[in-house]
């Protein structure tokens, strides 16, 4: 229980840092940032996700046009439930566009931030679409993954559980990241400290991050007190043994 409390403490600290970063980081228009002579250490932009002209993506399982996707495959032998896990995430850059212009975003920023917990429960909930295939052989899906260069599995009689997460084109997105200049122009990347992507407008995002930090801290305190009480009871139960020994 104390170990769980320690993990929850780290989650709460991250959410608290996120709310502080959202409150202290400048908000910029995409075009304004792209043409800026000097770049801030960290910036927030909001707009619509657009594919980079040279990196138009199609998610292999759903066949949907997207700007980023991740495929998670659980794999097991015939007659066994899937046990081994394989993960593939794209790293191709895409763009965020608003009324002022366009700025590029590194696909690695999305891959770094979007863990399973964030997708289902965190501030990035509802940002991605999900296609899930229950455990089965899925020969057609495996063939599509192989054609896309994602995975190649030779054991067609085995059992596979496949989940595809994708950030679709034209999705509303808010990005908190570090801007850098590169061959494509200004690129938003994962820098040191808090960064991330979300679907909510900035005001909602700030409120959600602060609310989650508060809720997680309360849960952490409860687990800590409960774990401490159990530890104390355990020690008290050992006292007669120590005395007898």
PDB file of C-alpha atoms in Angstrom:
ATOM      1  CA  UNK A   1       0.000   0.000   0.000  1.00  0.00           C
ATOM      2  CA  UNK A   2       2.871   2.357   0.792  1.00  0.00           C
ATOM      3  CA  UNK A   3       4.406   1.542  -2.603  1.00  0.00           C
ATOM      4  CA  UNK A   4       1.130   2.490  -4.303  1.00  0.00           C
ATOM      5  CA  UNK A   5       1.078   5.705  -2.280  1.00  0.00           C
ATOM      6  CA  UNK A   6       4.588   6.523  -3.506  1.00  0.00           C
ATOM      7  CA  UNK A   7       3.496   6.062  -7.127  1.00  0.00           C
ATOM      8  CA  UNK A   8       0.413   8.202  -6.577  1.00  0.00           C
ATOM      9  CA  UNK A   9       2.616  10.881  -5.021  1.00  0.00           C
ATOM     10  CA  UNK A  10       4.700  11.023  -8.210  1.00  0.00           C
ATOM     11  CA  UNK A  11       1.544  11.254 -10.344  1.00  0.00           C
ATOM     12  CA  UNK A  12       0.225  14.094  -8.176  1.00  0.00           C
ATOM     13  CA  UNK A  13       3.573  15.894  -8.410  1.00  0.00           C
ATOM     14  CA  UNK A  14       3.458  15.634 -12.214  1.00  0.00           C
ATOM     15  CA  UNK A  15      -0.095  16.970 -12.375  1.00  0.00           C
ATOM     16  CA  UNK A  16       0.839  19.822 -10.031  1.00  0.00           C
ATOM     17  CA  UNK A  17       3.856  20.668 -12.191  1.00  0.00           C
ATOM     18  CA  UNK A  18       1.617  20.570 -15.259  1.00  0.00           C
ATOM     19  CA  UNK A  19      -0.884  23.016 -13.773  1.00  0.00           C
ATOM     20  CA  UNK A  20       1.957  25.384 -12.821  1.00  0.00           C
ATOM     21  CA  UNK A  21       3.480  25.122 -16.296  1.00  0.00           C
ATOM     22  CA  UNK A  22       0.136  25.861 -17.932  1.00  0.00           C
ATOM     23  CA  UNK A  23      -0.293  28.933 -15.746  1.00  0.00           C
ATOM     24  CA  UNK A  24       3.222  30.299 -16.353  1.00  0.00           C
ATOM     25  CA  UNK A  25       3.889  29.466 -20.028  1.00  0.00           C
ATOM     26  CA  UNK A  26       3.176  31.977 -22.780  1.00  0.00           C
ATOM     27  CA  UNK A  27       0.436  31.224 -25.310  1.00  0.00           C
ATOM     28  CA  UNK A  28       1.297  31.911 -28.942  1.00  0.00           C
ATOM     29  CA  UNK A  29      -0.421  31.784 -32.298  1.00  0.00           C
ATOM     30  CA  UNK A  30       1.090  29.185 -34.621  1.00  0.00           C
ATOM     31  CA  UNK A  31       2.018  31.715 -37.305  1.00  0.00           C
ATOM     32  CA  UNK A  32       3.406  34.130 -34.731  1.00  0.00           C
ATOM     33  CA  UNK A  33       5.652  31.422 -33.294  1.00  0.00           C
ATOM     34  CA  UNK A  34       6.780  30.204 -36.716  1.00  0.00           C
ATOM     35  CA  UNK A  35       7.981  33.698 -37.693  1.00  0.00           C
ATOM     36  CA  UNK A  36       9.440  34.722 -34.315  1.00  0.00           C
ATOM     37  CA  UNK A  37      13.067  35.869 -34.316  1.00  0.00           C
ATOM     38  CA  UNK A  38      13.725  34.611 -30.805  1.00  0.00           C
ATOM     39  CA  UNK A  39      12.015  31.547 -29.388  1.00  0.00           C
ATOM     40  CA  UNK A  40      10.768  31.154 -25.808  1.00  0.00           C
ATOM     41  CA  UNK A  41      12.001  28.257 -23.689  1.00  0.00           C
ATOM     42  CA  UNK A  42       8.494  26.839 -23.586  1.00  0.00           C
ATOM     43  CA  UNK A  43       5.252  27.715 -25.347  1.00  0.00           C
ATOM     44  CA  UNK A  44       1.607  26.705 -25.684  1.00  0.00           C
ATOM     45  CA  UNK A  45      -0.159  26.578 -29.045  1.00  0.00           C
ATOM     46  CA  UNK A  46      -3.655  25.379 -29.924  1.00  0.00           C
ATOM     47  CA  UNK A  47      -5.213  24.544 -33.272  1.00  0.00           C
ATOM     48  CA  UNK A  48      -6.031  21.647 -35.577  1.00  0.00           C
ATOM     49  CA  UNK A  49      -3.740  18.692 -36.254  1.00  0.00           C
ATOM     50  CA  UNK A  50      -2.709  18.592 -39.912  1.00  0.00           C
ATOM     51  CA  UNK A  51      -0.522  16.053 -41.716  1.00  0.00           C
ATOM     52  CA  UNK A  52       2.885  17.139 -42.906  1.00  0.00           C
ATOM     53  CA  UNK A  53       2.841  17.056 -46.745  1.00  0.00           C
ATOM     54  CA  UNK A  54       5.687  14.535 -46.850  1.00  0.00           C
ATOM     55  CA  UNK A  55       4.388  12.374 -43.994  1.00  0.00           C
ATOM     56  CA  UNK A  56       0.698  11.661 -44.560  1.00  0.00           C
ATOM     57  CA  UNK A  57      -0.152   8.655 -42.396  1.00  0.00           C
ATOM     58  CA  UNK A  58      -2.854   6.011 -42.545  1.00  0.00           C
ATOM     59  CA  UNK A  59      -3.438   3.951 -39.410  1.00  0.00           C
ATOM     60  CA  UNK A  60      -2.910   0.283 -40.379  1.00  0.00           C
ATOM     61  CA  UNK A  61      -5.788  -1.346 -38.463  1.00  0.00           C
ATOM     62  CA  UNK A  62      -8.616   1.165 -38.982  1.00  0.00           C
ATOM     63  CA  UNK A  63      -7.411   2.596 -42.298  1.00  0.00           C
ATOM     64  CA  UNK A  64      -8.127   6.127 -40.994  1.00  0.00           C
ATOM     65  CA  UNK A  65      -6.079   9.156 -42.052  1.00  0.00           C
ATOM     66  CA  UNK A  66      -4.111  10.420 -39.056  1.00  0.00           C
ATOM     67  CA  UNK A  67      -1.037  12.375 -37.980  1.00  0.00           C
ATOM     68  CA  UNK A  68       0.211   9.892 -35.350  1.00  0.00           C
ATOM     69  CA  UNK A  69      -0.603   6.361 -34.300  1.00  0.00           C
ATOM     70  CA  UNK A  70       0.488   3.656 -31.893  1.00  0.00           C
ATOM     71  CA  UNK A  71      -0.116  -0.071 -32.215  1.00  0.00           C
ATOM     72  CA  UNK A  72       0.054  -2.323 -29.149  1.00  0.00           C
ATOM     73  CA  UNK A  73       0.091  -6.080 -29.775  1.00  0.00           C
ATOM     74  CA  UNK A  74      -0.239  -8.738 -27.089  1.00  0.00           C
ATOM     75  CA  UNK A  75       0.937 -12.105 -28.415  1.00  0.00           C
ATOM     76  CA  UNK A  76       0.606 -15.655 -27.090  1.00  0.00           C
ATOM     77  CA  UNK A  77       0.930 -19.196 -28.394  1.00  0.00           C
ATOM     78  CA  UNK A  78      -2.005 -21.313 -29.629  1.00  0.00           C
ATOM     79  CA  UNK A  79      -4.483 -21.964 -26.841  1.00  0.00           C
ATOM     80  CA  UNK A  80      -2.834 -19.423 -24.541  1.00  0.00           C
ATOM     81  CA  UNK A  81      -3.896 -15.917 -23.596  1.00  0.00           C
ATOM     82  CA  UNK A  82      -1.587 -13.175 -24.983  1.00  0.00           C
ATOM     83  CA  UNK A  83       1.435 -12.529 -22.739  1.00  0.00           C
ATOM     84  CA  UNK A  84       4.183 -10.817 -24.723  1.00  0.00           C
ATOM     85  CA  UNK A  85       3.721  -7.127 -25.512  1.00  0.00           C
ATOM     86  CA  UNK A  86       4.947  -5.249 -28.586  1.00  0.00           C
ATOM     87  CA  UNK A  87       4.552  -1.488 -29.064  1.00  0.00           C
ATOM     88  CA  UNK A  88       5.105   0.631 -32.162  1.00  0.00           C
ATOM     89  CA  UNK A  89       4.630   4.422 -32.276  1.00  0.00           C
ATOM     90  CA  UNK A  90       5.199   6.720 -35.234  1.00  0.00           C
ATOM     91  CA  UNK A  91       7.671   9.588 -34.940  1.00  0.00           C
ATOM     92  CA  UNK A  92       6.827  11.529 -38.117  1.00  0.00           C
ATOM     93  CA  UNK A  93       6.330  15.281 -37.667  1.00  0.00           C
ATOM     94  CA  UNK A  94       2.929  16.853 -38.218  1.00  0.00           C
ATOM     95  CA  UNK A  95       1.542  20.382 -38.032  1.00  0.00           C
ATOM     96  CA  UNK A  96      -0.764  22.388 -35.807  1.00  0.00           C
ATOM     97  CA  UNK A  97      -2.706  25.072 -37.667  1.00  0.00           C
ATOM     98  CA  UNK A  98      -4.738  28.033 -36.422  1.00  0.00           C
ATOM     99  CA  UNK A  99      -5.981  31.283 -37.960  1.00  0.00           C
ATOM    100  CA  UNK A 100      -2.475  32.797 -37.841  1.00  0.00           C
ATOM    101  CA  UNK A 101      -0.558  30.020 -39.575  1.00  0.00           C
ATOM    102  CA  UNK A 102       1.157  26.683 -39.015  1.00  0.00           C
ATOM    103  CA  UNK A 103       3.859  25.272 -36.758  1.00  0.00           C
ATOM    104  CA  UNK A 104       5.398  21.787 -36.794  1.00  0.00           C
ATOM    105  CA  UNK A 105       5.217  19.217 -33.982  1.00  0.00           C
ATOM    106  CA  UNK A 106       7.542  16.264 -33.447  1.00  0.00           C
ATOM    107  CA  UNK A 107       5.760  12.921 -33.388  1.00  0.00           C
ATOM    108  CA  UNK A 108       8.138  11.873 -30.598  1.00  0.00           C
ATOM    109  CA  UNK A 109       6.517  14.478 -28.354  1.00  0.00           C
ATOM    110  CA  UNK A 110       3.191  12.675 -28.668  1.00  0.00           C
ATOM    111  CA  UNK A 111       4.782   9.244 -28.196  1.00  0.00           C
ATOM    112  CA  UNK A 112       6.612  10.378 -25.075  1.00  0.00           C
ATOM    113  CA  UNK A 113       3.556  11.893 -23.425  1.00  0.00           C
ATOM    114  CA  UNK A 114       0.747   9.533 -24.381  1.00  0.00           C
ATOM    115  CA  UNK A 115       1.053   6.541 -22.092  1.00  0.00           C
ATOM    116  CA  UNK A 116      -1.912   4.222 -21.628  1.00  0.00           C
ATOM    117  CA  UNK A 117      -2.903   5.869 -18.351  1.00  0.00           C
ATOM    118  CA  UNK A 118      -2.974   9.311 -19.967  1.00  0.00           C
ATOM    119  CA  UNK A 119      -5.027   8.050 -22.891  1.00  0.00           C
ATOM    120  CA  UNK A 120      -7.748   6.552 -20.705  1.00  0.00           C
ATOM    121  CA  UNK A 121      -7.692   8.715 -17.582  1.00  0.00           C
ATOM    122  CA  UNK A 122      -5.468  11.765 -17.853  1.00  0.00           C
ATOM    123  CA  UNK A 123      -5.571  15.234 -19.357  1.00  0.00           C
ATOM    124  CA  UNK A 124      -5.150  13.729 -22.839  1.00  0.00           C
ATOM    125  CA  UNK A 125      -8.336  11.665 -22.578  1.00  0.00           C
ATOM    126  CA  UNK A 126     -10.490  11.945 -25.741  1.00  0.00           C
ATOM    127  CA  UNK A 127      -7.527  13.182 -27.791  1.00  0.00           C
ATOM    128  CA  UNK A 128      -7.057   9.889 -29.620  1.00  0.00           C
ATOM    129  CA  UNK A 129      -9.409   7.433 -31.272  1.00  0.00           C
ATOM    130  CA  UNK A 130      -9.074   3.757 -30.367  1.00  0.00           C
ATOM    131  CA  UNK A 131      -9.660   0.584 -32.376  1.00  0.00           C
ATOM    132  CA  UNK A 132      -9.342  -2.600 -30.313  1.00  0.00           C
ATOM    133  CA  UNK A 133      -9.367  -6.199 -31.546  1.00  0.00           C
ATOM    134  CA  UNK A 134     -10.105  -8.847 -28.924  1.00  0.00           C
ATOM    135  CA  UNK A 135      -7.848 -11.887 -28.600  1.00  0.00           C
ATOM    136  CA  UNK A 136      -7.870 -13.949 -31.802  1.00  0.00           C
ATOM    137  CA  UNK A 137      -5.778 -14.887 -34.831  1.00  0.00           C
ATOM    138  CA  UNK A 138      -6.523 -11.738 -36.862  1.00  0.00           C
ATOM    139  CA  UNK A 139      -4.757 -12.815 -40.061  1.00  0.00           C
ATOM    140  CA  UNK A 140      -5.969  -9.759 -42.021  1.00  0.00           C
ATOM    141  CA  UNK A 141      -4.844  -7.304 -39.336  1.00  0.00           C
ATOM    142  CA  UNK A 142      -1.427  -8.975 -39.093  1.00  0.00           C
ATOM    143  CA  UNK A 143      -1.043  -8.680 -42.856  1.00  0.00           C
ATOM    144  CA  UNK A 144      -1.867  -4.955 -42.718  1.00  0.00           C
ATOM    145  CA  UNK A 145       0.687  -4.445 -39.946  1.00  0.00           C
ATOM    146  CA  UNK A 146       3.312  -6.243 -42.002  1.00  0.00           C
ATOM    147  CA  UNK A 147       2.560  -4.168 -45.124  1.00  0.00           C
ATOM    148  CA  UNK A 148       2.853  -0.989 -43.051  1.00  0.00           C
ATOM    149  CA  UNK A 149       6.251  -2.097 -41.760  1.00  0.00           C
ATOM    150  CA  UNK A 150       5.034  -2.086 -38.170  1.00  0.00           C
ATOM    151  CA  UNK A 151       5.378  -5.751 -37.135  1.00  0.00           C
ATOM    152  CA  UNK A 152       5.947  -9.070 -38.834  1.00  0.00           C
ATOM    153  CA  UNK A 153       4.626 -12.142 -37.027  1.00  0.00           C
ATOM    154  CA  UNK A 154       5.241 -15.574 -38.544  1.00  0.00           C
ATOM    155  CA  UNK A 155       3.148 -17.574 -36.084  1.00  0.00           C
ATOM    156  CA  UNK A 156      -0.254 -17.207 -37.711  1.00  0.00           C
ATOM    157  CA  UNK A 157      -1.836 -19.850 -35.463  1.00  0.00           C
ATOM    158  CA  UNK A 158      -0.980 -17.853 -32.351  1.00  0.00           C
ATOM    159  CA  UNK A 159      -3.364 -15.569 -30.465  1.00  0.00           C
ATOM    160  CA  UNK A 160      -3.076 -11.787 -30.827  1.00  0.00           C
ATOM    161  CA  UNK A 161      -4.777  -8.919 -29.037  1.00  0.00           C
ATOM    162  CA  UNK A 162      -4.319  -5.669 -30.991  1.00  0.00           C
ATOM    163  CA  UNK A 163      -5.075  -2.070 -30.025  1.00  0.00           C
ATOM    164  CA  UNK A 164      -4.559   0.941 -32.285  1.00  0.00           C
ATOM    165  CA  UNK A 165      -4.441   4.497 -30.901  1.00  0.00           C
ATOM    166  CA  UNK A 166      -4.490   7.320 -33.439  1.00  0.00           C
ATOM    167  CA  UNK A 167      -4.510  11.102 -33.484  1.00  0.00           C
ATOM    168  CA  UNK A 168      -6.719  11.824 -36.462  1.00  0.00           C
ATOM    169  CA  UNK A 169      -6.392  14.688 -38.918  1.00  0.00           C
ATOM    170  CA  UNK A 170      -8.188  17.953 -38.062  1.00  0.00           C
ATOM    171  CA  UNK A 171      -8.404  17.024 -34.364  1.00  0.00           C
ATOM    172  CA  UNK A 172      -8.420  19.987 -31.989  1.00  0.00           C
ATOM    173  CA  UNK A 173      -5.170  19.885 -30.032  1.00  0.00           C
ATOM    174  CA  UNK A 174      -3.337  21.931 -27.407  1.00  0.00           C
ATOM    175  CA  UNK A 175       0.450  21.505 -27.250  1.00  0.00           C
ATOM    176  CA  UNK A 176       2.794  22.489 -24.419  1.00  0.00           C
ATOM    177  CA  UNK A 177       6.376  22.044 -25.605  1.00  0.00           C
ATOM    178  CA  UNK A 178       9.795  23.480 -26.321  1.00  0.00           C
ATOM    179  CA  UNK A 179      10.186  25.232 -29.710  1.00  0.00           C
ATOM    180  CA  UNK A 180      13.362  24.636 -31.729  1.00  0.00           C
ATOM    181  CA  UNK A 181      14.516  25.668 -35.182  1.00  0.00           C
ATOM    182  CA  UNK A 182      15.259  22.933 -37.693  1.00  0.00           C
ATOM    183  CA  UNK A 183      15.237  22.191 -41.388  1.00  0.00           C
ATOM    184  CA  UNK A 184      11.421  22.296 -41.441  1.00  0.00           C
ATOM    185  CA  UNK A 185      11.273  25.591 -39.538  1.00  0.00           C
ATOM    186  CA  UNK A 186      10.085  25.894 -35.951  1.00  0.00           C
ATOM    187  CA  UNK A 187       9.404  22.484 -34.423  1.00  0.00           C
ATOM    188  CA  UNK A 188       7.713  21.813 -31.078  1.00  0.00           C
ATOM    189  CA  UNK A 189       9.645  19.108 -29.249  1.00  0.00           C
ATOM    190  CA  UNK A 190       9.827  17.391 -25.864  1.00  0.00           C
ATOM    191  CA  UNK A 191      12.221  19.450 -23.785  1.00  0.00           C
ATOM    192  CA  UNK A 192      13.339  19.213 -20.187  1.00  0.00           C
ATOM    193  CA  UNK A 193      10.448  19.506 -17.747  1.00  0.00           C
ATOM    194  CA  UNK A 194       6.716  19.339 -18.331  1.00  0.00           C
ATOM    195  CA  UNK A 195       5.429  18.942 -21.887  1.00  0.00           C
ATOM    196  CA  UNK A 196       2.455  17.278 -23.480  1.00  0.00           C
ATOM    197  CA  UNK A 197      -0.599  17.316 -25.707  1.00  0.00           C
ATOM    198  CA  UNK A 198      -4.307  17.451 -24.938  1.00  0.00           C
ATOM    199  CA  UNK A 199      -7.676  17.934 -26.596  1.00  0.00           C
ATOM    200  CA  UNK A 200      -9.168  20.521 -24.232  1.00  0.00           C
ATOM    201  CA  UNK A 201      -8.947  24.309 -24.577  1.00  0.00           C
ATOM    202  CA  UNK A 202      -6.344  25.879 -22.302  1.00  0.00           C
ATOM    203  CA  UNK A 203      -8.738  27.029 -19.560  1.00  0.00           C
ATOM    204  CA  UNK A 204     -10.319  23.573 -19.264  1.00  0.00           C
ATOM    205  CA  UNK A 205      -6.907  21.927 -19.380  1.00  0.00           C
ATOM    206  CA  UNK A 206      -5.618  24.052 -16.510  1.00  0.00           C
ATOM    207  CA  UNK A 207      -8.705  23.291 -14.406  1.00  0.00           C
ATOM    208  CA  UNK A 208      -8.494  19.545 -15.115  1.00  0.00           C
ATOM    209  CA  UNK A 209      -4.788  19.336 -14.275  1.00  0.00           C
ATOM    210  CA  UNK A 210      -5.287  21.196 -11.006  1.00  0.00           C
ATOM    211  CA  UNK A 211      -8.333  19.069 -10.102  1.00  0.00           C
ATOM    212  CA  UNK A 212      -6.475  15.824 -10.862  1.00  0.00           C
ATOM    213  CA  UNK A 213      -3.477  16.923  -8.786  1.00  0.00           C
ATOM    214  CA  UNK A 214      -5.750  17.699  -5.833  1.00  0.00           C
ATOM    215  CA  UNK A 215      -7.654  14.417  -6.124  1.00  0.00           C
ATOM    216  CA  UNK A 216      -4.490  12.347  -6.461  1.00  0.00           C
ATOM    217  CA  UNK A 217      -2.921  14.036  -3.434  1.00  0.00           C
ATOM    218  CA  UNK A 218      -6.008  13.188  -1.348  1.00  0.00           C
ATOM    219  CA  UNK A 219      -5.849   9.559  -2.469  1.00  0.00           C
ATOM    220  CA  UNK A 220      -2.119   9.461  -1.711  1.00  0.00           C
ATOM    221  CA  UNK A 221      -2.701  10.692   1.840  1.00  0.00           C
ATOM    222  CA  UNK A 222      -5.377   8.042   2.366  1.00  0.00           C
ATOM    223  CA  UNK A 223      -3.109   5.249   1.125  1.00  0.00           C
ATOM    224  CA  UNK A 224      -0.217   6.534   3.239  1.00  0.00           C
ATOM    225  CA  UNK A 225      -2.309   6.684   6.409  1.00  0.00           C
ATOM    226  CA  UNK A 226      -3.823   3.270   5.686  1.00  0.00           C
ATOM    227  CA  UNK A 227      -0.436   1.713   4.960  1.00  0.00           C
ATOM    228  CA  UNK A 228       1.036   3.265   8.098  1.00  0.00           C
ATOM    229  CA  UNK A 229      -1.833   1.929  10.203  1.00  0.00           C
ATOM    230  CA  UNK A 230      -1.412  -1.594   8.801  1.00  0.00           C
ATOM    231  CA  UNK A 231       2.327  -1.423   9.438  1.00  0.00           C
ATOM    232  CA  UNK A 232       1.725  -0.308  13.035  1.00  0.00           C
ATOM    233  CA  UNK A 233      -0.781  -3.120  13.618  1.00  0.00           C
ATOM    234  CA  UNK A 234       1.670  -5.632  12.187  1.00  0.00           C
ATOM    235  CA  UNK A 235       4.417  -4.425  14.516  1.00  0.00           C
ATOM    236  CA  UNK A 236       2.095  -4.581  17.527  1.00  0.00           C
ATOM    237  CA  UNK A 237       1.149  -8.157  16.664  1.00  0.00           C
ATOM    238  CA  UNK A 238       4.839  -9.059  16.708  1.00  0.00           C
ATOM    239  CA  UNK A 239       5.366  -7.697  20.247  1.00  0.00           C
ATOM    240  CA  UNK A 240       4.224 -10.897  22.059  1.00  0.00           C
ATOM    241  CA  UNK A 241       6.560 -12.939  19.865  1.00  0.00           C
ATOM    242  CA  UNK A 242       9.491 -10.653  20.669  1.00  0.00           C
ATOM    243  CA  UNK A 243       8.703 -10.817  24.417  1.00  0.00           C
ATOM    244  CA  UNK A 244       8.393 -14.608  24.363  1.00  0.00           C
ATOM    245  CA  UNK A 245      11.638 -14.882  22.424  1.00  0.00           C
TER     246      UNK A 245
END
